[in-house]
Amino acid sequence: MRKVQMICLAAFAFLFANTAFAQESEAKNYDQGFRLGFGINGGIPTDNDYDWSLGGDVRLQYDLSKKTSLTLTTGFTNLFMGKDELGNNVKDLGFIPAKAGFKAFVWGDQFYVLGEVGAGFAVTNGYDKTTFLWAPGIGYANKYIDLSVRYEDYHDFRTNQVALRVAYGFDL
């Protein structure tokens, strides 16, 4: 058992060192730049207040290196009517998210993890609240297509969702 642990540790150290050196040499030759993406989002709220969500977004991405990027995302999301704990209808909630994030490609140059934080500004049905939101996610991206799944929490809206994003992106 001890030998297996040592072999796993050595393999992990080798892979980490190989990746670190590869990133260092890639960063020297990588042309930093901006990307713009337009996405459609559909989600399932994880509480019982809303039935489903639909939205669209625009994401500006600045590539720090071939493996890391900074993001700014905004758009519109609508959580569609459901019922509260007492069975009363809950009005749709539409809001504008404004998020900043960090994207890191972890497997090749196509699979990534993304973390975003920001605010959600309610704009429909008399809602007049702004909430803190955070959204970790995973995804796949190539030169033009970006597919991702994220968990998104809306602190003051008392709800959250699991959402799928399908987007088209391009270099600026």
PDB file of C-alpha atoms in Angstrom:
ATOM      1  CA  MET A   1       0.000   0.000   0.000  1.00  0.00           C
ATOM      2  CA  ARG A   2       2.831   2.390   0.857  1.00  0.00           C
ATOM      3  CA  LYS A   3       4.460   1.761  -2.550  1.00  0.00           C
ATOM      4  CA  VAL A   4       1.206   2.601  -4.328  1.00  0.00           C
ATOM      5  CA  GLN A   5       0.960   5.878  -2.412  1.00  0.00           C
ATOM      6  CA  MET A   6       4.543   6.778  -3.312  1.00  0.00           C
ATOM      7  CA  ILE A   7       3.976   5.953  -6.988  1.00  0.00           C
ATOM      8  CA  CYS A   8       0.808   8.097  -7.041  1.00  0.00           C
ATOM      9  CA  LEU A   9       2.635  10.949  -5.318  1.00  0.00           C
ATOM     10  CA  ALA A  10       5.549  10.720  -7.770  1.00  0.00           C
ATOM     11  CA  ALA A  11       3.177  10.631 -10.749  1.00  0.00           C
ATOM     12  CA  PHE A  12       1.284  13.674  -9.428  1.00  0.00           C
ATOM     13  CA  ALA A  13       4.540  15.575  -8.842  1.00  0.00           C
ATOM     14  CA  PHE A  14       5.741  14.715 -12.360  1.00  0.00           C
ATOM     15  CA  LEU A  15       2.479  15.835 -13.974  1.00  0.00           C
ATOM     16  CA  PHE A  16       2.400  19.043 -11.935  1.00  0.00           C
ATOM     17  CA  ALA A  17       6.004  19.889 -12.780  1.00  0.00           C
ATOM     18  CA  ASN A  18       5.440  19.108 -16.450  1.00  0.00           C
ATOM     19  CA  THR A  19       2.334  21.331 -16.538  1.00  0.00           C
ATOM     20  CA  ALA A  20       4.080  24.174 -14.686  1.00  0.00           C
ATOM     21  CA  PHE A  21       7.017  24.193 -17.098  1.00  0.00           C
ATOM     22  CA  ALA A  22       4.711  23.923 -20.117  1.00  0.00           C
ATOM     23  CA  GLN A  23       2.652  26.892 -18.929  1.00  0.00           C
ATOM     24  CA  GLU A  24       5.772  28.969 -18.357  1.00  0.00           C
ATOM     25  CA  SER A  25       7.042  28.420 -21.899  1.00  0.00           C
ATOM     26  CA  GLU A  26       3.553  28.938 -23.412  1.00  0.00           C
ATOM     27  CA  ALA A  27       3.013  32.220 -21.579  1.00  0.00           C
ATOM     28  CA  LYS A  28       6.083  33.774 -23.204  1.00  0.00           C
ATOM     29  CA  ASN A  29       4.706  33.175 -26.702  1.00  0.00           C
ATOM     30  CA  TYR A  30       0.984  33.729 -26.028  1.00  0.00           C
ATOM     31  CA  ASP A  31      -0.697  36.784 -27.508  1.00  0.00           C
ATOM     32  CA  GLN A  32      -3.079  38.131 -24.861  1.00  0.00           C
ATOM     33  CA  GLY A  33      -6.405  39.446 -26.072  1.00  0.00           C
ATOM     34  CA  PHE A  34     -10.147  39.863 -25.689  1.00  0.00           C
ATOM     35  CA  ARG A  35     -13.000  37.519 -26.599  1.00  0.00           C
ATOM     36  CA  LEU A  36     -16.702  38.287 -26.719  1.00  0.00           C
ATOM     37  CA  GLY A  37     -19.431  35.697 -26.255  1.00  0.00           C
ATOM     38  CA  PHE A  38     -23.220  35.709 -26.526  1.00  0.00           C
ATOM     39  CA  GLY A  39     -25.039  33.013 -24.583  1.00  0.00           C
ATOM     40  CA  ILE A  40     -28.454  31.514 -23.893  1.00  0.00           C
ATOM     41  CA  ASN A  41     -29.066  30.154 -20.395  1.00  0.00           C
ATOM     42  CA  GLY A  42     -31.706  27.762 -19.131  1.00  0.00           C
ATOM     43  CA  GLY A  43     -31.946  26.562 -15.567  1.00  0.00           C
ATOM     44  CA  ILE A  44     -33.802  24.736 -12.855  1.00  0.00           C
ATOM     45  CA  PRO A  45     -34.130  26.554  -9.513  1.00  0.00           C
ATOM     46  CA  THR A  46     -33.189  24.280  -6.612  1.00  0.00           C
ATOM     47  CA  ASP A  47     -35.915  25.563  -4.293  1.00  0.00           C
ATOM     48  CA  ASN A  48     -39.678  25.340  -4.732  1.00  0.00           C
ATOM     49  CA  ASP A  49     -40.460  29.043  -5.301  1.00  0.00           C
ATOM     50  CA  TYR A  50     -39.744  29.085  -9.055  1.00  0.00           C
ATOM     51  CA  ASP A  51     -40.283  26.449 -11.726  1.00  0.00           C
ATOM     52  CA  TRP A  52     -37.575  27.262 -14.304  1.00  0.00           C
ATOM     53  CA  SER A  53     -35.389  30.047 -15.668  1.00  0.00           C
ATOM     54  CA  LEU A  54     -34.356  31.420 -19.024  1.00  0.00           C
ATOM     55  CA  GLY A  55     -31.946  34.175 -19.918  1.00  0.00           C
ATOM     56  CA  GLY A  56     -29.326  35.585 -22.210  1.00  0.00           C
ATOM     57  CA  ASP A  57     -25.908  37.026 -21.531  1.00  0.00           C
ATOM     58  CA  VAL A  58     -22.894  38.781 -22.953  1.00  0.00           C
ATOM     59  CA  ARG A  59     -19.453  37.833 -21.649  1.00  0.00           C
ATOM     60  CA  LEU A  60     -16.249  39.773 -22.222  1.00  0.00           C
ATOM     61  CA  GLN A  61     -13.159  37.669 -21.601  1.00  0.00           C
ATOM     62  CA  TYR A  62      -9.565  38.827 -21.344  1.00  0.00           C
ATOM     63  CA  ASP A  63      -7.029  36.029 -21.789  1.00  0.00           C
ATOM     64  CA  LEU A  64      -4.157  36.436 -19.342  1.00  0.00           C
ATOM     65  CA  SER A  65      -2.483  33.323 -20.736  1.00  0.00           C
ATOM     66  CA  LYS A  66      -3.480  30.283 -22.760  1.00  0.00           C
ATOM     67  CA  LYS A  67      -4.806  28.693 -19.536  1.00  0.00           C
ATOM     68  CA  THR A  68      -6.307  31.635 -17.570  1.00  0.00           C
ATOM     69  CA  SER A  69      -8.776  34.445 -18.256  1.00  0.00           C
ATOM     70  CA  LEU A  70     -10.679  37.202 -16.503  1.00  0.00           C
ATOM     71  CA  THR A  71     -14.379  37.595 -17.333  1.00  0.00           C
ATOM     72  CA  LEU A  72     -17.148  40.213 -17.093  1.00  0.00           C
ATOM     73  CA  THR A  73     -20.695  38.947 -17.656  1.00  0.00           C
ATOM     74  CA  THR A  74     -24.069  40.690 -17.839  1.00  0.00           C
ATOM     75  CA  GLY A  75     -27.422  40.004 -19.440  1.00  0.00           C
ATOM     76  CA  PHE A  76     -30.943  39.204 -18.291  1.00  0.00           C
ATOM     77  CA  THR A  77     -32.347  36.200 -16.398  1.00  0.00           C
ATOM     78  CA  ASN A  78     -36.002  35.483 -15.681  1.00  0.00           C
ATOM     79  CA  LEU A  79     -37.109  33.047 -12.989  1.00  0.00           C
ATOM     80  CA  PHE A  80     -40.601  31.891 -13.943  1.00  0.00           C
ATOM     81  CA  MET A  81     -43.588  31.669 -11.622  1.00  0.00           C
ATOM     82  CA  GLY A  82     -43.902  28.922  -9.103  1.00  0.00           C
ATOM     83  CA  LYS A  83     -45.510  28.509  -5.705  1.00  0.00           C
ATOM     84  CA  ASP A  84     -44.269  29.387  -2.224  1.00  0.00           C
ATOM     85  CA  GLU A  85     -44.407  27.127   0.857  1.00  0.00           C
ATOM     86  CA  LEU A  86     -48.105  27.936   1.366  1.00  0.00           C
ATOM     87  CA  GLY A  87     -49.073  27.151  -2.229  1.00  0.00           C
ATOM     88  CA  ASN A  88     -49.500  30.792  -3.269  1.00  0.00           C
ATOM     89  CA  ASN A  89     -48.361  31.875  -6.716  1.00  0.00           C
ATOM     90  CA  VAL A  90     -45.014  33.680  -6.804  1.00  0.00           C
ATOM     91  CA  LYS A  91     -44.500  36.399  -9.451  1.00  0.00           C
ATOM     92  CA  ASP A  92     -41.775  35.971 -12.054  1.00  0.00           C
ATOM     93  CA  LEU A  93     -38.482  37.533 -11.065  1.00  0.00           C
ATOM     94  CA  GLY A  94     -36.421  39.149 -13.817  1.00  0.00           C
ATOM     95  CA  PHE A  95     -32.997  40.552 -13.035  1.00  0.00           C
ATOM     96  CA  ILE A  96     -29.805  41.808 -14.595  1.00  0.00           C
ATOM     97  CA  PRO A  97     -26.663  40.052 -13.341  1.00  0.00           C
ATOM     98  CA  ALA A  98     -23.311  41.851 -13.299  1.00  0.00           C
ATOM     99  CA  LYS A  99     -20.478  39.419 -12.558  1.00  0.00           C
ATOM    100  CA  ALA A 100     -16.684  39.355 -12.618  1.00  0.00           C
ATOM    101  CA  GLY A 101     -14.898  36.037 -12.798  1.00  0.00           C
ATOM    102  CA  PHE A 102     -11.797  33.945 -13.259  1.00  0.00           C
ATOM    103  CA  LYS A 103     -11.607  31.093 -15.788  1.00  0.00           C
ATOM    104  CA  ALA A 104      -8.904  28.422 -15.706  1.00  0.00           C
ATOM    105  CA  PHE A 105      -8.452  25.692 -18.280  1.00  0.00           C
ATOM    106  CA  VAL A 106      -7.649  22.538 -16.349  1.00  0.00           C
ATOM    107  CA  TRP A 107      -7.693  19.780 -18.949  1.00  0.00           C
ATOM    108  CA  GLY A 108      -6.081  20.539 -22.248  1.00  0.00           C
ATOM    109  CA  ASP A 109      -7.088  23.879 -23.628  1.00  0.00           C
ATOM    110  CA  GLN A 110     -10.823  23.154 -23.821  1.00  0.00           C
ATOM    111  CA  PHE A 111     -12.177  22.069 -20.402  1.00  0.00           C
ATOM    112  CA  TYR A 112     -12.339  24.753 -17.729  1.00  0.00           C
ATOM    113  CA  VAL A 113     -13.545  25.788 -14.291  1.00  0.00           C
ATOM    114  CA  LEU A 114     -15.027  29.245 -13.744  1.00  0.00           C
ATOM    115  CA  GLY A 115     -15.858  31.224 -10.633  1.00  0.00           C
ATOM    116  CA  GLU A 116     -17.906  34.433 -10.768  1.00  0.00           C
ATOM    117  CA  VAL A 117     -19.146  36.924  -8.148  1.00  0.00           C
ATOM    118  CA  GLY A 118     -21.247  40.010  -8.513  1.00  0.00           C
ATOM    119  CA  ALA A 119     -24.721  41.475  -8.099  1.00  0.00           C
ATOM    120  CA  GLY A 120     -28.201  40.772  -9.430  1.00  0.00           C
ATOM    121  CA  PHE A 121     -30.465  43.794  -9.982  1.00  0.00           C
ATOM    122  CA  ALA A 122     -34.207  42.940  -9.917  1.00  0.00           C
ATOM    123  CA  VAL A 123     -36.091  44.790 -12.663  1.00  0.00           C
ATOM    124  CA  THR A 124     -39.561  43.200 -13.086  1.00  0.00           C
ATOM    125  CA  ASN A 125     -42.918  42.812 -11.315  1.00  0.00           C
ATOM    126  CA  GLY A 126     -42.289  45.432  -8.648  1.00  0.00           C
ATOM    127  CA  TYR A 127     -39.227  43.704  -7.232  1.00  0.00           C
ATOM    128  CA  ASP A 128     -36.790  46.373  -6.079  1.00  0.00           C
ATOM    129  CA  LYS A 129     -33.856  44.461  -4.674  1.00  0.00           C
ATOM    130  CA  THR A 130     -30.242  43.928  -5.433  1.00  0.00           C
ATOM    131  CA  THR A 131     -28.586  40.737  -4.316  1.00  0.00           C
ATOM    132  CA  PHE A 132     -25.093  39.337  -3.990  1.00  0.00           C
ATOM    133  CA  LEU A 133     -24.607  36.403  -6.341  1.00  0.00           C
ATOM    134  CA  TRP A 134     -21.881  33.872  -6.867  1.00  0.00           C
ATOM    135  CA  ALA A 135     -21.580  31.177  -9.490  1.00  0.00           C
ATOM    136  CA  PRO A 136     -19.032  28.351  -9.751  1.00  0.00           C
ATOM    137  CA  GLY A 137     -19.146  26.340 -12.965  1.00  0.00           C
ATOM    138  CA  ILE A 138     -17.452  23.911 -15.322  1.00  0.00           C
ATOM    139  CA  GLY A 139     -17.404  23.984 -19.088  1.00  0.00           C
ATOM    140  CA  TYR A 140     -16.034  23.156 -22.497  1.00  0.00           C
ATOM    141  CA  ALA A 141     -14.923  25.788 -25.014  1.00  0.00           C
ATOM    142  CA  ASN A 142     -13.344  25.757 -28.433  1.00  0.00           C
ATOM    143  CA  LYS A 143     -12.657  28.605 -30.845  1.00  0.00           C
ATOM    144  CA  TYR A 144     -16.365  29.499 -31.264  1.00  0.00           C
ATOM    145  CA  ILE A 145     -18.596  27.387 -28.956  1.00  0.00           C
ATOM    146  CA  ASP A 146     -18.778  27.507 -25.151  1.00  0.00           C
ATOM    147  CA  LEU A 147     -20.932  25.011 -23.197  1.00  0.00           C
ATOM    148  CA  SER A 148     -21.060  25.220 -19.415  1.00  0.00           C
ATOM    149  CA  VAL A 149     -23.017  24.183 -16.338  1.00  0.00           C
ATOM    150  CA  ARG A 150     -23.038  26.362 -13.251  1.00  0.00           C
ATOM    151  CA  TYR A 151     -24.600  26.641  -9.845  1.00  0.00           C
ATOM    152  CA  GLU A 152     -25.775  30.211  -9.244  1.00  0.00           C
ATOM    153  CA  ASP A 153     -26.814  31.493  -5.816  1.00  0.00           C
ATOM    154  CA  TYR A 154     -28.897  34.651  -5.358  1.00  0.00           C
ATOM    155  CA  HIS A 155     -28.550  35.487  -1.677  1.00  0.00           C
ATOM    156  CA  ASP A 156     -31.347  38.050  -1.142  1.00  0.00           C
ATOM    157  CA  PHE A 157     -33.727  36.571  -3.725  1.00  0.00           C
ATOM    158  CA  ARG A 158     -33.922  33.439  -1.526  1.00  0.00           C
ATOM    159  CA  THR A 159     -33.306  31.117  -4.445  1.00  0.00           C
ATOM    160  CA  ASN A 160     -30.580  29.600  -6.609  1.00  0.00           C
ATOM    161  CA  GLN A 161     -30.356  27.493  -9.724  1.00  0.00           C
ATOM    162  CA  VAL A 162     -28.391  24.995 -11.756  1.00  0.00           C
ATOM    163  CA  ALA A 163     -28.091  26.397 -15.279  1.00  0.00           C
ATOM    164  CA  LEU A 164     -26.802  25.358 -18.682  1.00  0.00           C
ATOM    165  CA  ARG A 165     -25.166  27.995 -20.916  1.00  0.00           C
ATOM    166  CA  VAL A 166     -24.729  27.615 -24.667  1.00  0.00           C
ATOM    167  CA  ALA A 167     -22.717  30.439 -26.222  1.00  0.00           C
ATOM    168  CA  TYR A 168     -21.055  31.611 -29.404  1.00  0.00           C
ATOM    169  CA  GLY A 169     -17.776  33.496 -28.943  1.00  0.00           C
ATOM    170  CA  PHE A 170     -15.049  35.077 -31.038  1.00  0.00           C
ATOM    171  CA  ASP A 171     -11.795  37.021 -30.702  1.00  0.00           C
ATOM    172  CA  LEU A 172     -11.954  40.799 -30.801  1.00  0.00           C
TER     173      LEU A 172
END
